PDB file of C-alpha atoms in Angstrom:
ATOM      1  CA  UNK A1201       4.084  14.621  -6.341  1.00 61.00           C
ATOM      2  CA  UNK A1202       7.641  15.194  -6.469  1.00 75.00           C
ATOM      3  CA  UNK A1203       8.412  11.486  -6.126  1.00 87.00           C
ATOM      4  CA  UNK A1204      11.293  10.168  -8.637  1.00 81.00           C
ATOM      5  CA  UNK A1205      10.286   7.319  -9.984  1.00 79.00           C
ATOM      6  CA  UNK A1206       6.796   7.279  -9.398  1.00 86.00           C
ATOM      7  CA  UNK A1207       4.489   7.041 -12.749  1.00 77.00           C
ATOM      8  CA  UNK A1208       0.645   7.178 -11.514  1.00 76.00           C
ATOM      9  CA  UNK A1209      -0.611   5.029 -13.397  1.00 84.00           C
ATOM     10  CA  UNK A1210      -4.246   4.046 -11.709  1.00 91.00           C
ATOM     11  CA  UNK A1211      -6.678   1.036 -12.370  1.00 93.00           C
ATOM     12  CA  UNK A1212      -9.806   1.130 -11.183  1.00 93.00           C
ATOM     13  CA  UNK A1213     -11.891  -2.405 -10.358  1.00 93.00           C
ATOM     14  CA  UNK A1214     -10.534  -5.936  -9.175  1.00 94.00           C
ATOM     15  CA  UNK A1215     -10.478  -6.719 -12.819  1.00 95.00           C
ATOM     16  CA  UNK A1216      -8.345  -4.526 -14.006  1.00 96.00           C
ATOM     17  CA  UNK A1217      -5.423  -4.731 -11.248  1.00 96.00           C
ATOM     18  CA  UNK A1218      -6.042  -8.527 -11.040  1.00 96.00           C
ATOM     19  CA  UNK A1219      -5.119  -8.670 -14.742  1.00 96.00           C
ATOM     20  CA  UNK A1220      -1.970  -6.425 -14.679  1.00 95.00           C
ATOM     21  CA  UNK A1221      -0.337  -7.159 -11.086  1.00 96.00           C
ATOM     22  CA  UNK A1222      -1.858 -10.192 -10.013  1.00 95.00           C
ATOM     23  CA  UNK A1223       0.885 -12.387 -10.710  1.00 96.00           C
ATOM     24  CA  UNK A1224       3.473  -9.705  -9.930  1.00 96.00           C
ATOM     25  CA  UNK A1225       1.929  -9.886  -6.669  1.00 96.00           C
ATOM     26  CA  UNK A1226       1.501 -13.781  -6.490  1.00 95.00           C
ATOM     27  CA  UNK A1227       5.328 -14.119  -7.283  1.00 96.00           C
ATOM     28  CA  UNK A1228       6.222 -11.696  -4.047  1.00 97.00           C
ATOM     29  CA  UNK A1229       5.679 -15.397  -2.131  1.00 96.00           C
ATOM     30  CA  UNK A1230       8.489 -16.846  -0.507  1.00 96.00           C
ATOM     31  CA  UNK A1231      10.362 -13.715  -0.401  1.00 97.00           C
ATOM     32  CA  UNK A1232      11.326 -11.818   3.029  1.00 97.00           C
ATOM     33  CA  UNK A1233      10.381  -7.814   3.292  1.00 98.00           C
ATOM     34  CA  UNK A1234      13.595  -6.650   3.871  1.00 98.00           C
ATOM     35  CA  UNK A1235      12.428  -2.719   4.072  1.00 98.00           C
ATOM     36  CA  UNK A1236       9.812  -0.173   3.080  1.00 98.00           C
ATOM     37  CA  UNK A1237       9.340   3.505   3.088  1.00 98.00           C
ATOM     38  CA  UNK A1238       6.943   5.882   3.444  1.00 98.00           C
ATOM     39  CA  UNK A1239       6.707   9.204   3.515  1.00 97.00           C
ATOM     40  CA  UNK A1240       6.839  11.702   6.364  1.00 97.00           C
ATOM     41  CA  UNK A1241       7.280  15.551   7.301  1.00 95.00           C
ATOM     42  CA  UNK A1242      10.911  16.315   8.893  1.00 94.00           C
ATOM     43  CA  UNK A1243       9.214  19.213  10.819  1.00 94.00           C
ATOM     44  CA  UNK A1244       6.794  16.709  12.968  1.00 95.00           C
ATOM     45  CA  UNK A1245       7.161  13.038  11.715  1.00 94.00           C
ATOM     46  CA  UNK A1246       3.644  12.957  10.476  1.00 96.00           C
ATOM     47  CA  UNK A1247       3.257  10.138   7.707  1.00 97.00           C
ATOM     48  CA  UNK A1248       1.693  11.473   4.931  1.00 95.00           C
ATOM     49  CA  UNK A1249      -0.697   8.735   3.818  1.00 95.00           C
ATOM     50  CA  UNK A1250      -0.965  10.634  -0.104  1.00 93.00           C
ATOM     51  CA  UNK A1251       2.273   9.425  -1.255  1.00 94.00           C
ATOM     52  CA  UNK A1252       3.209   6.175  -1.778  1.00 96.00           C
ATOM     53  CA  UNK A1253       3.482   2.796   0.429  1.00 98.00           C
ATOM     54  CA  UNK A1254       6.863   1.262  -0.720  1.00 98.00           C
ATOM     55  CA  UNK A1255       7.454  -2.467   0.552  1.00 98.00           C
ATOM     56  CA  UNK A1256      10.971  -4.087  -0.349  1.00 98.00           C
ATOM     57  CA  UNK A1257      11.021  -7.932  -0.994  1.00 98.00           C
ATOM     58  CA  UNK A1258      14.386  -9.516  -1.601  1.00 96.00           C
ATOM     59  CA  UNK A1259      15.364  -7.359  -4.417  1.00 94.00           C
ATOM     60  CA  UNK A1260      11.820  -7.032  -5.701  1.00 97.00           C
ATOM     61  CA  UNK A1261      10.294  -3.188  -4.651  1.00 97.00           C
ATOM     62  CA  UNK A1262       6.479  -2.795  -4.770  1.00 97.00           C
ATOM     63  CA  UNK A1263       4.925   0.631  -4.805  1.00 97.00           C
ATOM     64  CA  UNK A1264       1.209   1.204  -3.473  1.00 97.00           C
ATOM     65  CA  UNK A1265      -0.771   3.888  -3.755  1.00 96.00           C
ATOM     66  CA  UNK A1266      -4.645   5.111  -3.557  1.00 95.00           C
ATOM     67  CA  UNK A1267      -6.067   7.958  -5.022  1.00 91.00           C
ATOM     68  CA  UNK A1268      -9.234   9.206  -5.283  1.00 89.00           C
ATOM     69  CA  UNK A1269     -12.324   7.221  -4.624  1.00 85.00           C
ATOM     70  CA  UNK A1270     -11.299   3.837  -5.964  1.00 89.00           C
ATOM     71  CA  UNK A1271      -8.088   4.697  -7.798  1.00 94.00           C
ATOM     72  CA  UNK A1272      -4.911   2.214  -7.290  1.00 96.00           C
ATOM     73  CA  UNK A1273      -1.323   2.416  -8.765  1.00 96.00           C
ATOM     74  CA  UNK A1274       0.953  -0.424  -8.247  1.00 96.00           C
ATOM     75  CA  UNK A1275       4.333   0.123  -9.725  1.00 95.00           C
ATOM     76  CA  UNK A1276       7.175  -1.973  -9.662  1.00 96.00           C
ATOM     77  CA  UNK A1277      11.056  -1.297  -9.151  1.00 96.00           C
ATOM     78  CA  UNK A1278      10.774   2.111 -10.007  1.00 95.00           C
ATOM     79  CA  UNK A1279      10.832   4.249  -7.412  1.00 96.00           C
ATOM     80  CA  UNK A1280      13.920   6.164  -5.790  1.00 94.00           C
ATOM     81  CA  UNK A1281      13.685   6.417  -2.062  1.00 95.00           C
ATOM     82  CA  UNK A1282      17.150   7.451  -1.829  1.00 94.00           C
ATOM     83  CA  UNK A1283      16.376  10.563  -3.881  1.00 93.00           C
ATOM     84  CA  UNK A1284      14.546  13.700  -2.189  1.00 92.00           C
ATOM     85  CA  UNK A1285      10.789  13.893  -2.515  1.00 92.00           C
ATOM     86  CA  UNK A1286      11.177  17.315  -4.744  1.00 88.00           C
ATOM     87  CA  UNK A1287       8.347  19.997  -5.989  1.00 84.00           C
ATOM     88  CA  UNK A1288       7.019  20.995  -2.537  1.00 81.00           C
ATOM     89  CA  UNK A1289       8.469  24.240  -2.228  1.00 81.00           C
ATOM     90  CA  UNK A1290       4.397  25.986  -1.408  1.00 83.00           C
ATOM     91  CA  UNK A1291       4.107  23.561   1.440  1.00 83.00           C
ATOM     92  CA  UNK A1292       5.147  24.710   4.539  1.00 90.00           C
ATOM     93  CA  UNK A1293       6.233  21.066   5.610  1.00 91.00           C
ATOM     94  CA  UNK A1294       9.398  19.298   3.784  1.00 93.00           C
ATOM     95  CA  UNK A1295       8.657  15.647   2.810  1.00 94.00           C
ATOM     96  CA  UNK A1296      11.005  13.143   3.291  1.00 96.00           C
ATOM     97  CA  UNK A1297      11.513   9.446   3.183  1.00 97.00           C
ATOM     98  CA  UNK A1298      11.030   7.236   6.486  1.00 97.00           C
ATOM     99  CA  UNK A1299      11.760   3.689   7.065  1.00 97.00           C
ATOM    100  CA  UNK A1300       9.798   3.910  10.243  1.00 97.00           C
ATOM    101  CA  UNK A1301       6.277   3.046  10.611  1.00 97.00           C
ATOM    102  CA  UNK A1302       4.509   1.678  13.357  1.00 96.00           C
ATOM    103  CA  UNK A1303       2.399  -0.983  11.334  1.00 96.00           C
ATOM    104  CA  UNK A1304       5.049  -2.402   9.314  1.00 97.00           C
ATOM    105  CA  UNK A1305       8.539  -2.249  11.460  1.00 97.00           C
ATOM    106  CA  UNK A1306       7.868  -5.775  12.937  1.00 95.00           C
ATOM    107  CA  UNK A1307       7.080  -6.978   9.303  1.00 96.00           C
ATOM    108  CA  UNK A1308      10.395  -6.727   8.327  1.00 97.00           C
ATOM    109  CA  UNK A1309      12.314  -9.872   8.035  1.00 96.00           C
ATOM    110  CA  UNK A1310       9.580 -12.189   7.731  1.00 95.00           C
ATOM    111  CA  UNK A1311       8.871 -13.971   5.075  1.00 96.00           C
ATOM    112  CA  UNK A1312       5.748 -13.459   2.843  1.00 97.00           C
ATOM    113  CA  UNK A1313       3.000 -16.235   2.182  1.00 94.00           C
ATOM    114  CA  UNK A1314       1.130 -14.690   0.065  1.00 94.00           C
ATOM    115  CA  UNK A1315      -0.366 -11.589  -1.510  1.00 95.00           C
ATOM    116  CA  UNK A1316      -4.404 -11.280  -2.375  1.00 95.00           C
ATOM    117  CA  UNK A1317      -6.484  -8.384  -3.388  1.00 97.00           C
ATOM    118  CA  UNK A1318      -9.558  -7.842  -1.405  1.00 96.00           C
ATOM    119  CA  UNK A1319     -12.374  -6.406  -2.680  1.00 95.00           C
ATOM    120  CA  UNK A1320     -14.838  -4.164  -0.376  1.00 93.00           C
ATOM    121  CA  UNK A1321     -19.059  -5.194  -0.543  1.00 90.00           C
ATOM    122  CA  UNK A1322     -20.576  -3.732   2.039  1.00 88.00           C
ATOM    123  CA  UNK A1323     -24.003  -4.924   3.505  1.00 87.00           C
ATOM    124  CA  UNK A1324     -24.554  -1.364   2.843  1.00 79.00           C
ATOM    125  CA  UNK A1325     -25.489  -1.012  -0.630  1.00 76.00           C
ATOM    126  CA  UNK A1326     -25.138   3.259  -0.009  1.00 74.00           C
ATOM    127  CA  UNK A1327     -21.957   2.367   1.125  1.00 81.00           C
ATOM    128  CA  UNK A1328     -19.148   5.271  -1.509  1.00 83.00           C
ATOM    129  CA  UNK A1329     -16.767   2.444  -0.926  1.00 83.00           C
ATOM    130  CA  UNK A1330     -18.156  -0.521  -2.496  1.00 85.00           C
ATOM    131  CA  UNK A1331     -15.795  -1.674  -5.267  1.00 88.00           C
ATOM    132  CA  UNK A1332     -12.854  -0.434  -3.915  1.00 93.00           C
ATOM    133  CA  UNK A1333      -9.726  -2.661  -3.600  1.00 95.00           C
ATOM    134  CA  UNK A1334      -6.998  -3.434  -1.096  1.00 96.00           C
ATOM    135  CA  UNK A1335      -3.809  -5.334  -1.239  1.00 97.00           C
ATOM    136  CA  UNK A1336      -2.896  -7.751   1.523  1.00 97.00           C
ATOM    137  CA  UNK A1337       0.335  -9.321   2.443  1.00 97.00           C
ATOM    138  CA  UNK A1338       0.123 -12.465   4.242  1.00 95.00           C
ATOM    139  CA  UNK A1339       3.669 -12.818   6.355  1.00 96.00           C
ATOM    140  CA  UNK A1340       4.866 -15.615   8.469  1.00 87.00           C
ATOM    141  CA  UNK A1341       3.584 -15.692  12.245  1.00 80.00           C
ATOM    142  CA  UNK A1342       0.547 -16.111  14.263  1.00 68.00           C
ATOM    143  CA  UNK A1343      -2.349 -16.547  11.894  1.00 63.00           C
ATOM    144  CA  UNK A1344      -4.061 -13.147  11.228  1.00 59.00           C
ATOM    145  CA  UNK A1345      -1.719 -11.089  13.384  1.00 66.00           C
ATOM    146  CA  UNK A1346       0.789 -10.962  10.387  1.00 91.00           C
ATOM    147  CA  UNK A1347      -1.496  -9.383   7.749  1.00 95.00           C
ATOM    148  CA  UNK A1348      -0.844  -6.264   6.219  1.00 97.00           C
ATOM    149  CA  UNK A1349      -3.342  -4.404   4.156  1.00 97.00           C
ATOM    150  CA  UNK A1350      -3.088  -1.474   2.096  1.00 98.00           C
ATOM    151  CA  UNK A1351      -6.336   0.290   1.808  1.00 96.00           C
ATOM    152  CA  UNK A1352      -8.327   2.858   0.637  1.00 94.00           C
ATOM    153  CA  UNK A1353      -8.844   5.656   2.943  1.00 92.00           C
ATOM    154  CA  UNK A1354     -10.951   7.587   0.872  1.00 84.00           C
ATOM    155  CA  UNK A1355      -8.183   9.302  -0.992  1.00 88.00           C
ATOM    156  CA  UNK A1356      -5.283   8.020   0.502  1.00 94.00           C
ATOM    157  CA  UNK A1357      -3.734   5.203   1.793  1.00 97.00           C
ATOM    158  CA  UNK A1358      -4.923   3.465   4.921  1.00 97.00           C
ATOM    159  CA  UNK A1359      -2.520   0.640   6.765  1.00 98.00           C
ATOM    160  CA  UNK A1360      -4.700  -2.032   8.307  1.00 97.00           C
ATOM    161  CA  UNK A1361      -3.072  -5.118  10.897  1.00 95.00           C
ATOM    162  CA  UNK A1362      -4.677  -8.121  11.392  1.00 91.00           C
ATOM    163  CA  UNK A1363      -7.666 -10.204  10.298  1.00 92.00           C
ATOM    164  CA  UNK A1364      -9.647  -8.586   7.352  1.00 93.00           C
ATOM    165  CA  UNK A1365     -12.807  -7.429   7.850  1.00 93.00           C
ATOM    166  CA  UNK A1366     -15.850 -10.294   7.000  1.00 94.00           C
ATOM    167  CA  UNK A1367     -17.164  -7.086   4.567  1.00 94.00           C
ATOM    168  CA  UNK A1368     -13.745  -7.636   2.465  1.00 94.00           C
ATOM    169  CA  UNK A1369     -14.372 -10.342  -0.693  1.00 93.00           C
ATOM    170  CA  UNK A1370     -10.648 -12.051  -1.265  1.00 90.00           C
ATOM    171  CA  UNK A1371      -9.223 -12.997  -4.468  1.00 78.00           C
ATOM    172  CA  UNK A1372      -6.046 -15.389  -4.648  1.00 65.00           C
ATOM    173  CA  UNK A1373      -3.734 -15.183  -7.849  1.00 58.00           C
TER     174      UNK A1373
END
């Protein structure tokens, strides 16, 4: 991906993340966001929902990213979004970092109350997405109106605002 700093390393299942970043995540409370990136194409300022979400909490850096079907990586402090997204040289479009997006720029400077991972169960047992998981970050403000959630977008990530959906199952650390 061209991303320095950025080790996929993907869980699959509530389980599995719940046992390796749930009290990474739990920790994030009390801490403001003080920035995020994303990444974008210079040529049209489309965000490019493949690479990773960065969010930046008091000195603590959390790195989201779906893949696949029901693939997550979370990585801690270990992405560079000062250095160039490199290795796109067949693309026509030249990725770079942004610390503009439209669902998180009134996010930053609050503080956060709490992180959870929300698992999807559809009423729909057909449903490809059952299992999947999101993150969400609770932040101060209006109840509901200051939720963030990373999702899965069927192979990429998906920001969501707002209350969850009733079909989302949430699990506090």
């Amino acid at each position: 991906m061209g991303i320095k700093g950025f080790d996929r390393a993907p869980l699959v299942g509530l389980d599995a993340l719940r046992a390796a970043h749930g009290e990474r995540l739990a920790g994030l409370a009390g801490r403001r966001l003080t920035g995020f990136a994303v990444v974008r194409f210079a040529e049209d300022g489309e965000w490019f929902a493949d690479c990773p979400v960065v969010l930046e909490f008091d000195g603590r850096q959390v790195e989201l990213c779906h893949w696949k079907l029901d693939e997550l990586s979370i990585g801690w402090d270990s992405i560079d979004t000062a250095a160039p997204v490199a290795g796109w040289e067949w693309c026509e479009y030249t990725p770079v970092w942004s610390r503009h997006h439209e669902r998180i720029d009134d996010l930053v400077g609050r503080e956060l109350h709490g992180a959870a991972l929300l698992e999807w169960r559809p009423t729909d047992r057909g449903d490809v997405a059952a299992g999947t998981v999101a993150v969400e970050f609770a932040f101060s403000g209006p109840a509901g109106g200051h939720r963030l959630r990373i999702v899965n977008g069927l192979d990429e990530n998906r920001l969501e605002r707002g209350p969850a959906d009733p079909q989302y199952h949430r699990h506090r650390r």
